[in-house]
JSON list of C-alpha atoms in Angstrom, two decimals:
[
{"chain": "A", "resi": 180, "resn": "MET", "atom": "CA", "xyz": [-85.00, 37.96, -94.91]},
{"chain": "A", "resi": 181, "resn": "ALA", "atom": "CA", "xyz": [-83.23, 39.00, -98.10]},
{"chain": "A", "resi": 182, "resn": "GLU", "atom": "CA", "xyz": [-84.47, 35.91, -99.90]},
{"chain": "A", "resi": 183, "resn": "LEU", "atom": "CA", "xyz": [-88.04, 36.40, -98.66]},
{"chain": "A", "resi": 184, "resn": "LEU", "atom": "CA", "xyz": [-88.16, 40.04, -99.76]},
{"chain": "A", "resi": 185, "resn": "ALA", "atom": "CA", "xyz": [-86.62, 39.23, -103.15]},
{"chain": "A", "resi": 186, "resn": "GLU", "atom": "CA", "xyz": [-89.11, 36.38, -103.67]},
{"chain": "A", "resi": 187, "resn": "ARG", "atom": "CA", "xyz": [-91.90, 38.91, -103.01]},
{"chain": "A", "resi": 188, "resn": "GLY", "atom": "CA", "xyz": [-90.62, 41.17, -105.77]},
{"chain": "A", "resi": 189, "resn": "CYS", "atom": "CA", "xyz": [-88.53, 43.64, -103.76]},
{"chain": "A", "resi": 190, "resn": "GLU", "atom": "CA", "xyz": [-85.24, 44.93, -105.06]},
{"chain": "A", "resi": 191, "resn": "VAL", "atom": "CA", "xyz": [-82.78, 43.79, -102.38]},
{"chain": "A", "resi": 192, "resn": "GLU", "atom": "CA", "xyz": [-79.21, 44.69, -101.55]},
{"chain": "A", "resi": 193, "resn": "VAL", "atom": "CA", "xyz": [-77.35, 43.07, -98.67]},
{"chain": "A", "resi": 194, "resn": "MET", "atom": "CA", "xyz": [-74.56, 45.18, -97.19]},
{"chain": "A", "resi": 195, "resn": "THR", "atom": "CA", "xyz": [-71.88, 44.25, -94.72]},
{"chain": "A", "resi": 196, "resn": "PRO", "atom": "CA", "xyz": [-68.71, 45.81, -93.34]},
{"chain": "A", "resi": 197, "resn": "ALA", "atom": "CA", "xyz": [-67.11, 42.37, -93.81]},
{"chain": "A", "resi": 198, "resn": "LEU", "atom": "CA", "xyz": [-65.17, 41.17, -96.85]},
{"chain": "A", "resi": 199, "resn": "VAL", "atom": "CA", "xyz": [-67.90, 38.68, -97.79]},
{"chain": "A", "resi": 200, "resn": "VAL", "atom": "CA", "xyz": [-71.68, 38.76, -97.40]},
{"chain": "A", "resi": 201, "resn": "GLY", "atom": "CA", "xyz": [-72.66, 35.82, -95.20]},
{"chain": "A", "resi": 202, "resn": "GLN", "atom": "CA", "xyz": [-69.12, 34.96, -94.18]},
{"chain": "A", "resi": 203, "resn": "ASP", "atom": "CA", "xyz": [-70.36, 32.72, -91.36]},
{"chain": "A", "resi": 204, "resn": "LEU", "atom": "CA", "xyz": [-72.17, 30.58, -93.90]},
{"chain": "A", "resi": 205, "resn": "GLY", "atom": "CA", "xyz": [-68.76, 29.31, -94.97]},
{"chain": "A", "resi": 206, "resn": "ILE", "atom": "CA", "xyz": [-68.44, 27.50, -91.66]},
{"chain": "A", "resi": 207, "resn": "THR", "atom": "CA", "xyz": [-71.65, 25.56, -92.28]},
{"chain": "A", "resi": 208, "resn": "LEU", "atom": "CA", "xyz": [-70.81, 25.09, -95.98]},
{"chain": "A", "resi": 209, "resn": "ASP", "atom": "CA", "xyz": [-73.89, 27.09, -97.00]},
{"chain": "A", "resi": 210, "resn": "LEU", "atom": "CA", "xyz": [-72.08, 30.07, -98.56]},
{"chain": "A", "resi": 211, "resn": "GLU", "atom": "CA", "xyz": [-72.12, 28.68, -102.10]},
{"chain": "A", "resi": 212, "resn": "THR", "atom": "CA", "xyz": [-75.84, 27.84, -101.80]},
{"chain": "A", "resi": 213, "resn": "TRP", "atom": "CA", "xyz": [-76.53, 31.41, -100.59]},
{"chain": "A", "resi": 214, "resn": "ASN", "atom": "CA", "xyz": [-74.58, 32.94, -103.47]},
{"chain": "A", "resi": 215, "resn": "VAL", "atom": "CA", "xyz": [-76.41, 30.81, -106.06]},
{"chain": "A", "resi": 216, "resn": "LYS", "atom": "CA", "xyz": [-79.82, 31.72, -104.53]},
{"chain": "A", "resi": 217, "resn": "ALA", "atom": "CA", "xyz": [-78.93, 35.40, -104.20]},
{"chain": "A", "resi": 218, "resn": "ASP", "atom": "CA", "xyz": [-77.83, 35.55, -107.83]},
{"chain": "A", "resi": 219, "resn": "ALA", "atom": "CA", "xyz": [-80.98, 33.77, -109.03]},
{"chain": "A", "resi": 220, "resn": "LEU", "atom": "CA", "xyz": [-83.16, 36.20, -107.05]},
{"chain": "A", "resi": 221, "resn": "GLY", "atom": "CA", "xyz": [-81.23, 39.28, -108.21]},
{"chain": "A", "resi": 222, "resn": "ILE", "atom": "CA", "xyz": [-79.99, 40.14, -104.71]},
{"chain": "A", "resi": 223, "resn": "ARG", "atom": "CA", "xyz": [-77.07, 42.58, -104.88]},
{"chain": "A", "resi": 224, "resn": "GLN", "atom": "CA", "xyz": [-74.25, 42.08, -102.42]},
{"chain": "A", "resi": 225, "resn": "SER", "atom": "CA", "xyz": [-72.14, 45.00, -101.19]},
{"chain": "A", "resi": 226, "resn": "THR", "atom": "CA", "xyz": [-69.13, 44.46, -98.97]},
{"chain": "A", "resi": 227, "resn": "ASP", "atom": "CA", "xyz": [-66.91, 46.81, -96.99]},
{"chain": "A", "resi": 228, "resn": "ARG", "atom": "CA", "xyz": [-69.84, 49.19, -96.30]},
{"chain": "A", "resi": 229, "resn": "VAL", "atom": "CA", "xyz": [-70.41, 50.53, -92.78]},
{"chain": "A", "resi": 230, "resn": "PRO", "atom": "CA", "xyz": [-73.76, 52.23, -92.05]},
{"chain": "A", "resi": 231, "resn": "MET", "atom": "CA", "xyz": [-73.01, 55.62, -90.50]},
{"chain": "A", "resi": 232, "resn": "GLY", "atom": "CA", "xyz": [-76.54, 56.95, -90.22]},
{"chain": "A", "resi": 233, "resn": "ALA", "atom": "CA", "xyz": [-80.02, 57.00, -91.62]},
{"chain": "A", "resi": 234, "resn": "GLU", "atom": "CA", "xyz": [-82.71, 59.62, -91.87]},
{"chain": "A", "resi": 235, "resn": "GLU", "atom": "CA", "xyz": [-86.25, 59.64, -93.13]},
{"chain": "A", "resi": 236, "resn": "LEU", "atom": "CA", "xyz": [-86.72, 61.19, -96.56]},
{"chain": "A", "resi": 237, "resn": "PRO", "atom": "CA", "xyz": [-89.37, 63.93, -96.67]},
{"chain": "A", "resi": 238, "resn": "GLY", "atom": "CA", "xyz": [-92.46, 63.77, -98.83]},
{"chain": "A", "resi": 239, "resn": "PRO", "atom": "CA", "xyz": [-95.30, 61.36, -99.45]},
{"chain": "A", "resi": 240, "resn": "ALA", "atom": "CA", "xyz": [-93.07, 58.70, -101.04]},
{"chain": "A", "resi": 241, "resn": "GLY", "atom": "CA", "xyz": [-90.97, 58.51, -97.88]},
{"chain": "A", "resi": 242, "resn": "GLY", "atom": "CA", "xyz": [-87.96, 56.24, -97.75]},
{"chain": "A", "resi": 243, "resn": "VAL", "atom": "CA", "xyz": [-84.63, 56.40, -96.04]},
{"chain": "A", "resi": 244, "resn": "LEU", "atom": "CA", "xyz": [-81.42, 58.21, -96.84]},
{"chain": "A", "resi": 245, "resn": "LEU", "atom": "CA", "xyz": [-78.69, 55.83, -95.76]},
{"chain": "A", "resi": 246, "resn": "ARG", "atom": "CA", "xyz": [-75.19, 57.20, -95.13]},
{"chain": "A", "resi": 247, "resn": "LEU", "atom": "CA", "xyz": [-72.42, 54.67, -95.70]},
{"chain": "A", "resi": 248, "resn": "GLN", "atom": "CA", "xyz": [-68.68, 54.60, -95.36]},
{"chain": "A", "resi": 249, "resn": "HIS", "atom": "CA", "xyz": [-66.53, 52.39, -97.57]},
{"chain": "A", "resi": 250, "resn": "HIS", "atom": "CA", "xyz": [-64.54, 50.55, -94.92]},
{"chain": "A", "resi": 251, "resn": "PRO", "atom": "CA", "xyz": [-61.12, 50.32, -96.65]},
{"chain": "A", "resi": 252, "resn": "THR", "atom": "CA", "xyz": [-60.97, 53.85, -98.09]},
{"chain": "A", "resi": 253, "resn": "GLY", "atom": "CA", "xyz": [-63.14, 55.90, -95.75]},
{"chain": "A", "resi": 254, "resn": "ALA", "atom": "CA", "xyz": [-65.06, 57.30, -98.73]},
{"chain": "A", "resi": 255, "resn": "GLU", "atom": "CA", "xyz": [-68.61, 58.25, -97.87]},
{"chain": "A", "resi": 256, "resn": "GLU", "atom": "CA", "xyz": [-71.65, 57.56, -100.02]},
{"chain": "A", "resi": 257, "resn": "THR", "atom": "CA", "xyz": [-75.41, 57.78, -99.67]},
{"chain": "A", "resi": 258, "resn": "ARG", "atom": "CA", "xyz": [-78.23, 55.59, -100.88]},
{"chain": "A", "resi": 259, "resn": "GLU", "atom": "CA", "xyz": [-81.92, 56.39, -101.09]},
{"chain": "A", "resi": 260, "resn": "VAL", "atom": "CA", "xyz": [-83.83, 53.24, -100.21]},
{"chain": "A", "resi": 261, "resn": "ASP", "atom": "CA", "xyz": [-87.39, 52.32, -99.34]},
{"chain": "A", "resi": 262, "resn": "TRP", "atom": "CA", "xyz": [-86.54, 50.27, -96.27]},
{"chain": "A", "resi": 263, "resn": "VAL", "atom": "CA", "xyz": [-83.59, 49.27, -94.12]},
{"chain": "A", "resi": 264, "resn": "VAL", "atom": "CA", "xyz": [-83.60, 45.90, -92.39]},
{"chain": "A", "resi": 265, "resn": "CYS", "atom": "CA", "xyz": [-80.92, 45.61, -89.72]},
{"chain": "A", "resi": 266, "resn": "ALA", "atom": "CA", "xyz": [-79.41, 42.32, -88.65]},
{"chain": "A", "resi": 267, "resn": "VAL", "atom": "CA", "xyz": [-78.06, 43.01, -85.18]},
{"chain": "A", "resi": 268, "resn": "HIS", "atom": "CA", "xyz": [-77.32, 40.99, -82.10]},
{"chain": "A", "resi": 269, "resn": "GLN", "atom": "CA", "xyz": [-80.13, 40.58, -79.66]},
{"chain": "A", "resi": 270, "resn": "ARG", "atom": "CA", "xyz": [-80.46, 39.30, -76.12]},
{"chain": "A", "resi": 271, "resn": "PRO", "atom": "CA", "xyz": [-79.85, 35.63, -75.36]},
{"chain": "A", "resi": 272, "resn": "ASP", "atom": "CA", "xyz": [-82.81, 33.35, -76.06]},
{"chain": "A", "resi": 273, "resn": "ASP", "atom": "CA", "xyz": [-82.51, 31.45, -72.80]},
{"chain": "A", "resi": 274, "resn": "ASP", "atom": "CA", "xyz": [-86.13, 30.89, -71.70]},
{"chain": "A", "resi": 275, "resn": "LEU", "atom": "CA", "xyz": [-85.86, 27.12, -72.13]},
{"chain": "A", "resi": 276, "resn": "TRP", "atom": "CA", "xyz": [-82.63, 27.00, -70.15]},
{"chain": "A", "resi": 277, "resn": "HIS", "atom": "CA", "xyz": [-84.24, 28.89, -67.27]},
{"chain": "A", "resi": 278, "resn": "ALA", "atom": "CA", "xyz": [-87.26, 26.58, -67.40]},
{"chain": "A", "resi": 279, "resn": "LEU", "atom": "CA", "xyz": [-85.05, 23.47, -67.24]},
{"chain": "A", "resi": 280, "resn": "HIS", "atom": "CA", "xyz": [-82.38, 24.82, -64.87]},
{"chain": "A", "resi": 281, "resn": "GLY", "atom": "CA", "xyz": [-82.59, 23.03, -61.55]},
{"chain": "A", "resi": 282, "resn": "SER", "atom": "CA", "xyz": [-84.25, 19.95, -63.06]},
{"chain": "A", "resi": 283, "resn": "PRO", "atom": "CA", "xyz": [-82.94, 16.48, -62.11]},
{"chain": "A", "resi": 284, "resn": "PHE", "atom": "CA", "xyz": [-80.77, 16.27, -65.24]},
{"chain": "A", "resi": 285, "resn": "THR", "atom": "CA", "xyz": [-77.83, 18.41, -66.31]},
{"chain": "A", "resi": 286, "resn": "VAL", "atom": "CA", "xyz": [-78.61, 21.21, -68.75]},
{"chain": "A", "resi": 287, "resn": "HIS", "atom": "CA", "xyz": [-75.91, 23.06, -70.71]},
{"chain": "A", "resi": 288, "resn": "ARG", "atom": "CA", "xyz": [-76.16, 26.41, -72.44]},
{"chain": "A", "resi": 289, "resn": "VAL", "atom": "CA", "xyz": [-74.49, 26.95, -75.80]},
{"chain": "A", "resi": 290, "resn": "GLY", "atom": "CA", "xyz": [-74.90, 29.27, -78.77]},
{"chain": "A", "resi": 291, "resn": "ASP", "atom": "CA", "xyz": [-77.49, 32.03, -78.69]},
{"chain": "A", "resi": 292, "resn": "CYS", "atom": "CA", "xyz": [-78.86, 30.69, -75.42]},
{"chain": "A", "resi": 293, "resn": "LEU", "atom": "CA", "xyz": [-75.62, 31.83, -73.82]},
{"chain": "A", "resi": 294, "resn": "ALA", "atom": "CA", "xyz": [-75.04, 34.99, -75.86]},
{"chain": "A", "resi": 295, "resn": "PRO", "atom": "CA", "xyz": [-75.94, 35.84, -79.47]},
{"chain": "A", "resi": 296, "resn": "ARG", "atom": "CA", "xyz": [-72.81, 35.48, -81.57]},
{"chain": "A", "resi": 297, "resn": "ARG", "atom": "CA", "xyz": [-71.64, 33.89, -84.78]},
{"chain": "A", "resi": 298, "resn": "ALA", "atom": "CA", "xyz": [-72.52, 30.33, -85.75]},
{"chain": "A", "resi": 299, "resn": "HIS", "atom": "CA", "xyz": [-69.00, 28.99, -85.21]},
{"chain": "A", "resi": 300, "resn": "ALA", "atom": "CA", "xyz": [-69.20, 29.87, -81.49]},
{"chain": "A", "resi": 301, "resn": "ALA", "atom": "CA", "xyz": [-72.31, 27.69, -81.08]},
{"chain": "A", "resi": 302, "resn": "VAL", "atom": "CA", "xyz": [-70.65, 24.82, -82.95]},
{"chain": "A", "resi": 303, "resn": "ALA", "atom": "CA", "xyz": [-67.50, 25.04, -80.83]},
{"chain": "A", "resi": 304, "resn": "GLU", "atom": "CA", "xyz": [-69.48, 25.27, -77.58]},
{"chain": "A", "resi": 305, "resn": "GLY", "atom": "CA", "xyz": [-71.72, 22.36, -78.57]},
{"chain": "A", "resi": 306, "resn": "HIS", "atom": "CA", "xyz": [-68.65, 20.29, -79.41]},
{"chain": "A", "resi": 307, "resn": "ALA", "atom": "CA", "xyz": [-67.00, 21.14, -76.07]},
{"chain": "A", "resi": 308, "resn": "VAL", "atom": "CA", "xyz": [-70.12, 20.12, -74.16]},
{"chain": "A", "resi": 309, "resn": "ALA", "atom": "CA", "xyz": [-70.41, 16.87, -76.15]},
{"chain": "A", "resi": 310, "resn": "VAL", "atom": "CA", "xyz": [-66.77, 15.99, -75.49]},
{"chain": "A", "resi": 311, "resn": "GLY", "atom": "CA", "xyz": [-67.34, 16.65, -71.79]},
{"chain": "A", "resi": 312, "resn": "LEU", "atom": "CA", "xyz": [-70.23, 14.20, -71.65]}
]
């Protein structure tokens, strides 16, 4: 999403409470590619920031006042932004599993079909299923 918005001319900042933006990309060896693309697109990366709240800014211009806490120090800061895009866990995407469950062949659930989590969980579960076959 950050790349898409930046490619469309938006000023983009990616924030995370983690030490590294896109830390799970390291597992798939895509972190360097992300950092090169983000830099080329002018995407700012802010780490150690925890969103504590957001409220709509008054007036015709609108926008959002985002309250943040710097994770290591506890210092609070605010940012006025046009939009906030949240990347949060959702429900499992298991429609296909339910459609195939009970069929004449064995079907295994891994990754986001089981429960939305980080990429390494899907890789480990897929590996465990493959070894079991």
